[in-house]
PDB file of C-alpha atoms in Angstrom:
ATOM      1  CA  MET A   1    -204.535-232.034 -44.712  1.00 62.00           C
ATOM      2  CA  GLY A   2    -201.399-229.956 -45.344  1.00 74.00           C
ATOM      3  CA  GLU A   3    -202.904-228.400 -48.467  1.00 90.00           C
ATOM      4  CA  VAL A   4    -206.006-227.231 -46.557  1.00 92.00           C
ATOM      5  CA  LEU A   5    -203.923-225.735 -43.750  1.00 94.00           C
ATOM      6  CA  ALA A   6    -201.672-223.901 -46.212  1.00 95.00           C
ATOM      7  CA  LEU A   7    -204.767-222.345 -47.814  1.00 95.00           C
ATOM      8  CA  VAL A   8    -206.177-221.477 -44.384  1.00 96.00           C
ATOM      9  CA  GLU A   9    -202.952-219.783 -43.323  1.00 96.00           C
ATOM     10  CA  ALA A  10    -202.858-217.838 -46.593  1.00 96.00           C
ATOM     11  CA  ARG A  11    -206.459-216.647 -45.983  1.00 97.00           C
ATOM     12  CA  LEU A  12    -205.589-215.582 -42.418  1.00 97.00           C
ATOM     13  CA  ARG A  13    -202.549-213.649 -43.660  1.00 97.00           C
ATOM     14  CA  SER A  14    -204.526-211.910 -46.406  1.00 96.00           C
ATOM     15  CA  ALA A  15    -207.231-210.863 -43.918  1.00 96.00           C
ATOM     16  CA  LEU A  16    -205.155-210.101 -40.811  1.00 96.00           C
ATOM     17  CA  GLY A  17    -201.603-209.443 -42.067  1.00 96.00           C
ATOM     18  CA  GLU A  18    -198.425-211.214 -41.018  1.00 97.00           C
ATOM     19  CA  PRO A  19    -198.556-213.023 -37.665  1.00 97.00           C
ATOM     20  CA  ASP A  20    -196.018-211.671 -35.180  1.00 94.00           C
ATOM     21  CA  ALA A  21    -195.972-214.900 -33.143  1.00 93.00           C
ATOM     22  CA  ARG A  22    -197.146-218.500 -33.312  1.00 92.00           C
ATOM     23  CA  ALA A  23    -197.239-221.436 -30.947  1.00 91.00           C
ATOM     24  CA  ALA A  24    -198.113-225.094 -31.400  1.00 89.00           C
ATOM     25  CA  VAL A  25    -199.849-227.474 -29.004  1.00 85.00           C
ATOM     26  CA  THR A  26    -200.350-231.201 -29.456  1.00 83.00           C
ATOM     27  CA  PHE A  27    -202.630-233.226 -27.226  1.00 78.00           C
ATOM     28  CA  LEU A  28    -202.358-236.985 -26.998  1.00 74.00           C
ATOM     29  CA  GLY A  29    -204.328-238.583 -29.835  1.00 73.00           C
ATOM     30  CA  THR A  30    -204.922-235.338 -31.740  1.00 78.00           C
ATOM     31  CA  ASP A  31    -203.293-233.464 -34.580  1.00 85.00           C
ATOM     32  CA  ARG A  32    -201.156-230.444 -33.834  1.00 90.00           C
ATOM     33  CA  ILE A  33    -202.994-227.151 -33.364  1.00 94.00           C
ATOM     34  CA  GLU A  34    -201.187-223.883 -33.928  1.00 95.00           C
ATOM     35  CA  VAL A  35    -202.285-220.488 -32.664  1.00 96.00           C
ATOM     36  CA  LEU A  36    -201.166-217.428 -34.628  1.00 97.00           C
ATOM     37  CA  ARG A  37    -201.097-213.947 -33.108  1.00 97.00           C
ATOM     38  CA  PHE A  38    -201.793-210.841 -35.205  1.00 97.00           C
ATOM     39  CA  LEU A  39    -201.431-207.263 -33.962  1.00 95.00           C
ATOM     40  CA  ASP A  40    -203.838-204.689 -35.366  1.00 91.00           C
ATOM     41  CA  GLY A  41    -203.352-201.341 -33.628  1.00 92.00           C
ATOM     42  CA  ASP A  42    -204.598-201.719 -30.063  1.00 95.00           C
ATOM     43  CA  VAL A  43    -206.252-205.086 -30.828  1.00 96.00           C
ATOM     44  CA  VAL A  44    -204.531-208.451 -30.747  1.00 97.00           C
ATOM     45  CA  ARG A  45    -206.123-211.320 -32.652  1.00 97.00           C
ATOM     46  CA  TYR A  46    -205.477-214.996 -32.039  1.00 97.00           C
ATOM     47  CA  ALA A  47    -206.401-217.489 -34.761  1.00 97.00           C
ATOM     48  CA  THR A  48    -206.191-221.269 -34.636  1.00 97.00           C
ATOM     49  CA  LEU A  49    -204.617-223.270 -37.438  1.00 96.00           C
ATOM     50  CA  GLY A  50    -205.236-227.002 -37.562  1.00 95.00           C
ATOM     51  CA  MET A  51    -208.869-227.415 -36.540  1.00 94.00           C
ATOM     52  CA  SER A  52    -209.924-227.349 -40.204  1.00 94.00           C
ATOM     53  CA  ALA A  53    -207.512-230.111 -41.277  1.00 91.00           C
ATOM     54  CA  HIS A  54    -210.368-232.613 -40.994  1.00 89.00           C
ATOM     55  CA  PRO A  55    -214.120-232.095 -41.308  1.00 91.00           C
ATOM     56  CA  MET A  56    -216.102-232.079 -38.083  1.00 90.00           C
ATOM     57  CA  THR A  57    -218.337-235.098 -37.700  1.00 83.00           C
ATOM     58  CA  ASP A  58    -221.805-235.309 -36.220  1.00 72.00           C
ATOM     59  CA  PRO A  59    -221.391-237.349 -33.013  1.00 67.00           C
ATOM     60  CA  THR A  60    -224.432-239.459 -33.977  1.00 69.00           C
ATOM     61  CA  ALA A  61    -222.893-240.518 -37.317  1.00 68.00           C
ATOM     62  CA  ALA A  62    -221.844-244.157 -37.525  1.00 64.00           C
ATOM     63  CA  LEU A  63    -218.707-243.340 -39.536  1.00 67.00           C
ATOM     64  CA  ALA A  64    -216.665-240.180 -39.879  1.00 67.00           C
ATOM     65  CA  ASP A  65    -216.561-238.945 -43.477  1.00 68.00           C
ATOM     66  CA  PRO A  66    -212.940-237.998 -44.280  1.00 70.00           C
ATOM     67  CA  VAL A  67    -214.016-235.413 -46.901  1.00 78.00           C
ATOM     68  CA  LYS A  68    -217.513-234.046 -46.249  1.00 83.00           C
ATOM     69  CA  GLY A  69    -218.515-232.073 -43.200  1.00 86.00           C
ATOM     70  CA  PRO A  70    -218.094-228.580 -41.791  1.00 92.00           C
ATOM     71  CA  ARG A  71    -214.598-227.181 -41.245  1.00 95.00           C
ATOM     72  CA  ALA A  72    -213.676-224.226 -39.067  1.00 96.00           C
ATOM     73  CA  GLU A  73    -210.964-222.256 -37.325  1.00 97.00           C
ATOM     74  CA  LEU A  74    -211.406-219.999 -34.287  1.00 97.00           C
ATOM     75  CA  VAL A  75    -210.565-216.287 -34.012  1.00 97.00           C
ATOM     76  CA  LEU A  76    -210.409-214.323 -30.750  1.00 97.00           C
ATOM     77  CA  SER A  77    -209.931-210.520 -30.686  1.00 97.00           C
ATOM     78  CA  VAL A  78    -209.025-208.623 -27.497  1.00 97.00           C
ATOM     79  CA  ARG A  79    -207.615-205.218 -26.594  1.00 96.00           C
ATOM     80  CA  ALA A  80    -203.842-205.373 -26.282  1.00 94.00           C
ATOM     81  CA  GLY A  81    -201.896-204.435 -23.158  1.00 90.00           C
ATOM     82  CA  LEU A  82    -204.681-204.715 -20.582  1.00 91.00           C
ATOM     83  CA  ALA A  83    -204.075-208.331 -19.502  1.00 92.00           C
ATOM     84  CA  ASP A  84    -201.689-211.216 -20.157  1.00 94.00           C
ATOM     85  CA  THR A  85    -203.861-212.513 -22.991  1.00 94.00           C
ATOM     86  CA  ASP A  86    -200.992-214.410 -24.641  1.00 93.00           C
ATOM     87  CA  LYS A  87    -201.698-217.135 -22.071  1.00 93.00           C
ATOM     88  CA  VAL A  88    -204.889-217.851 -24.091  1.00 95.00           C
ATOM     89  CA  LEU A  89    -202.852-219.945 -26.542  1.00 93.00           C
ATOM     90  CA  ARG A  90    -203.328-223.258 -24.719  1.00 91.00           C
ATOM     91  CA  PRO A  91    -207.065-222.733 -23.963  1.00 94.00           C
ATOM     92  CA  LEU A  92    -207.619-221.808 -27.636  1.00 95.00           C
ATOM     93  CA  ALA A  93    -205.811-224.965 -28.741  1.00 93.00           C
ATOM     94  CA  VAL A  94    -208.016-226.963 -26.345  1.00 92.00           C
ATOM     95  CA  LEU A  95    -211.146-225.433 -27.890  1.00 94.00           C
ATOM     96  CA  ALA A  96    -209.849-226.077 -31.419  1.00 94.00           C
ATOM     97  CA  SER A  97    -209.208-229.749 -30.608  1.00 92.00           C
ATOM     98  CA  THR A  98    -212.748-230.237 -29.264  1.00 89.00           C
ATOM     99  CA  PRO A  99    -214.103-231.688 -32.549  1.00 89.00           C
ATOM    100  CA  GLN A 100    -211.330-234.329 -32.602  1.00 85.00           C
ATOM    101  CA  VAL A 101    -211.436-235.128 -28.889  1.00 83.00           C
ATOM    102  CA  GLU A 102    -215.170-234.963 -28.155  1.00 84.00           C
ATOM    103  CA  GLY A 103    -216.593-235.542 -31.628  1.00 83.00           C
ATOM    104  CA  VAL A 104    -218.667-232.368 -31.685  1.00 86.00           C
ATOM    105  CA  VAL A 105    -219.472-229.919 -34.440  1.00 91.00           C
ATOM    106  CA  VAL A 106    -218.553-226.361 -33.421  1.00 94.00           C
ATOM    107  CA  ALA A 107    -220.961-223.842 -34.967  1.00 93.00           C
ATOM    108  CA  SER A 108    -222.230-220.326 -34.323  1.00 95.00           C
ATOM    109  CA  GLY A 109    -224.436-220.042 -31.255  1.00 95.00           C
ATOM    110  CA  ALA A 110    -222.518-222.747 -29.384  1.00 94.00           C
ATOM    111  CA  SER A 111    -220.848-222.268 -26.024  1.00 95.00           C
ATOM    112  CA  LEU A 112    -217.394-223.684 -25.395  1.00 95.00           C
ATOM    113  CA  ASP A 113    -215.867-223.870 -21.910  1.00 94.00           C
ATOM    114  CA  VAL A 114    -212.301-224.631 -20.865  1.00 93.00           C
ATOM    115  CA  GLY A 115    -213.110-224.871 -17.145  1.00 93.00           C
ATOM    116  CA  GLU A 116    -210.478-222.308 -16.135  1.00 95.00           C
ATOM    117  CA  PRO A 117    -209.786-218.630 -16.881  1.00 96.00           C
ATOM    118  CA  LEU A 118    -208.893-218.027 -20.531  1.00 96.00           C
ATOM    119  CA  TRP A 119    -205.814-216.074 -19.307  1.00 95.00           C
ATOM    120  CA  PRO A 120    -204.546-215.103 -15.815  1.00 94.00           C
ATOM    121  CA  GLY A 121    -207.136-213.006 -14.010  1.00 92.00           C
ATOM    122  CA  ALA A 122    -209.698-213.362 -16.811  1.00 94.00           C
ATOM    123  CA  PRO A 123    -213.340-213.248 -15.702  1.00 94.00           C
ATOM    124  CA  PHE A 124    -214.089-215.685 -18.546  1.00 96.00           C
ATOM    125  CA  SER A 125    -213.733-219.460 -18.839  1.00 95.00           C
ATOM    126  CA  SER A 126    -216.123-219.863 -21.747  1.00 96.00           C
ATOM    127  CA  VAL A 127    -216.819-218.312 -25.123  1.00 97.00           C
ATOM    128  CA  LEU A 128    -219.816-217.830 -27.374  1.00 97.00           C
ATOM    129  CA  VAL A 129    -219.174-218.869 -30.967  1.00 97.00           C
ATOM    130  CA  ALA A 130    -220.357-215.997 -33.180  1.00 95.00           C
ATOM    131  CA  GLU A 131    -221.398-215.879 -36.839  1.00 94.00           C
ATOM    132  CA  PRO A 132    -218.596-216.326 -39.382  1.00 93.00           C
ATOM    133  CA  GLY A 133    -217.882-214.169 -42.419  1.00 83.00           C
ATOM    134  CA  GLY A 134    -217.093-210.802 -40.881  1.00 86.00           C
ATOM    135  CA  LEU A 135    -213.417-210.438 -40.118  1.00 90.00           C
ATOM    136  CA  VAL A 136    -212.137-213.354 -42.224  1.00 95.00           C
ATOM    137  CA  GLU A 137    -214.141-214.544 -45.233  1.00 94.00           C
ATOM    138  CA  ASP A 138    -214.997-218.223 -45.612  1.00 95.00           C
ATOM    139  CA  LEU A 139    -212.421-220.208 -47.562  1.00 94.00           C
ATOM    140  CA  GLU A 140    -214.004-222.188 -50.379  1.00 94.00           C
ATOM    141  CA  LEU A 141    -212.486-225.641 -50.996  1.00 93.00           C
ATOM    142  CA  ASP A 142    -212.847-227.952 -53.988  1.00 91.00           C
ATOM    143  CA  GLU A 143    -216.060-230.001 -54.045  1.00 88.00           C
ATOM    144  CA  PRO A 144    -217.227-232.065 -52.231  1.00 89.00           C
ATOM    145  CA  ARG A 145    -215.385-230.421 -49.324  1.00 91.00           C
ATOM    146  CA  GLU A 146    -217.262-227.740 -47.427  1.00 92.00           C
ATOM    147  CA  PRO A 147    -215.725-224.280 -46.949  1.00 94.00           C
ATOM    148  CA  VAL A 148    -213.593-223.432 -43.939  1.00 96.00           C
ATOM    149  CA  ARG A 149    -215.429-220.954 -41.730  1.00 97.00           C
ATOM    150  CA  PHE A 150    -213.558-218.586 -39.399  1.00 98.00           C
ATOM    151  CA  LEU A 151    -215.624-218.444 -36.219  1.00 97.00           C
ATOM    152  CA  PRO A 152    -215.217-215.409 -33.943  1.00 97.00           C
ATOM    153  CA  LEU A 153    -215.140-216.201 -30.225  1.00 97.00           C
ATOM    154  CA  LEU A 154    -216.801-213.844 -27.723  1.00 97.00           C
ATOM    155  CA  PRO A 155    -215.644-214.379 -24.117  1.00 97.00           C
ATOM    156  CA  MET A 156    -218.485-214.897 -21.625  1.00 97.00           C
ATOM    157  CA  THR A 157    -218.524-214.585 -17.842  1.00 96.00           C
ATOM    158  CA  SER A 158    -220.034-217.524 -15.940  1.00 94.00           C
ATOM    159  CA  ASN A 159    -223.213-215.477 -15.343  1.00 95.00           C
ATOM    160  CA  GLU A 160    -223.513-214.679 -19.046  1.00 96.00           C
ATOM    161  CA  ALA A 161    -222.945-218.331 -19.967  1.00 96.00           C
ATOM    162  CA  ALA A 162    -225.686-219.435 -17.550  1.00 95.00           C
ATOM    163  CA  TRP A 163    -228.054-216.743 -18.855  1.00 95.00           C
ATOM    164  CA  LYS A 164    -227.302-217.776 -22.444  1.00 96.00           C
ATOM    165  CA  ARG A 165    -228.226-221.414 -21.660  1.00 95.00           C
ATOM    166  CA  VAL A 166    -231.686-220.231 -20.597  1.00 95.00           C
ATOM    167  CA  HIS A 167    -232.338-217.409 -23.081  1.00 96.00           C
ATOM    168  CA  GLY A 168    -230.198-218.332 -26.078  1.00 96.00           C
ATOM    169  CA  ALA A 169    -227.233-216.862 -27.925  1.00 96.00           C
ATOM    170  CA  GLN A 170    -229.205-214.208 -29.808  1.00 96.00           C
ATOM    171  CA  ALA A 171    -230.719-212.833 -26.604  1.00 95.00           C
ATOM    172  CA  LEU A 172    -227.272-212.545 -25.020  1.00 96.00           C
ATOM    173  CA  GLU A 173    -225.852-210.813 -28.092  1.00 95.00           C
ATOM    174  CA  GLU A 174    -228.799-208.380 -28.054  1.00 95.00           C
ATOM    175  CA  ARG A 175    -228.162-207.677 -24.367  1.00 95.00           C
ATOM    176  CA  TRP A 176    -224.483-206.944 -25.077  1.00 96.00           C
ATOM    177  CA  LEU A 177    -225.456-204.639 -27.962  1.00 95.00           C
ATOM    178  CA  ALA A 178    -228.116-202.786 -25.946  1.00 95.00           C
ATOM    179  CA  ASN A 179    -225.583-202.134 -23.157  1.00 94.00           C
ATOM    180  CA  GLY A 180    -222.755-201.091 -25.485  1.00 95.00           C
ATOM    181  CA  THR A 181    -220.567-203.899 -24.129  1.00 96.00           C
ATOM    182  CA  ASP A 182    -216.944-203.831 -25.292  1.00 96.00           C
ATOM    183  CA  LEU A 183    -216.510-207.525 -26.048  1.00 96.00           C
ATOM    184  CA  ARG A 184    -212.799-206.991 -26.739  1.00 96.00           C
ATOM    185  CA  ASP A 185    -212.105-205.734 -23.200  1.00 96.00           C
ATOM    186  CA  PRO A 186    -210.175-208.594 -21.564  1.00 96.00           C
ATOM    187  CA  LEU A 187    -211.141-207.360 -18.079  1.00 94.00           C
ATOM    188  CA  ARG A 188    -214.774-206.394 -18.659  1.00 95.00           C
ATOM    189  CA  ARG A 189    -217.476-207.207 -16.138  1.00 93.00           C
ATOM    190  CA  SER A 190    -220.606-209.176 -16.842  1.00 93.00           C
ATOM    191  CA  VAL A 191    -223.364-207.333 -18.653  1.00 91.00           C
ATOM    192  CA  THR A 192    -226.434-206.519 -16.520  1.00 87.00           C
ATOM    193  CA  LEU A 193    -228.747-209.523 -16.621  1.00 84.00           C
ATOM    194  CA  ASP A 194    -232.273-209.788 -15.216  1.00 76.00           C
TER     195      ASP A 194
END
C-alpha cells in the first residue's frame, strides 16, 4: 500500500509540481485519504492520495481481490481566488473513499454526489468523472496490478446532473463544449439545457 502511494505522489509531483498544501481525512473504517493542493498560475488543482492504495472491487464480486482491479485517484481543477475552494478537501476525501465505503468502481462517465455544496456557495454538489490520461498520465504498476488512473472531476449543477442521467455523460460534455463552458469557474451557472 505504502509503495503504491509513494509512486502515486511522485507521479503527481512530476506532472503538477510541488504541492503547496496537503490535508488528511480519515473516516471510520477506511484508510486515510490525503488531498494535495497544487497552484498553477490562476488555476488551483486538488488531487487525492490514498484512493489507489487498494484496487476497487466490483460490488457483485463474492470476494475482493487484494491485487487485481482498477485503481484511481481524483483530480479537480478550478480557477483560484474566485471562491473558497479550499473547503473542497473534505468532499474530495469523501468521494475518494467511496470505493472503500460503498464498494463501487469509480470510472469515467460516472456521477458522484456529496449531497452538499463542494465548497461554500458552490452551485455544485456533484461531479462528472472525466476520461483519464490528459493532465496526469496513468501510472503503470507491476503485473498483475492494474495502472493507477488519475480521473479529472468536472463539477455539475443539479440541473446538469439530472440532464446527464437522462442523456448521458457524452451528451453533457458535448453541450458544455458547444456553449464554451468554463468548467474551471467555481461560480459558473448551469449550461443551457433543453
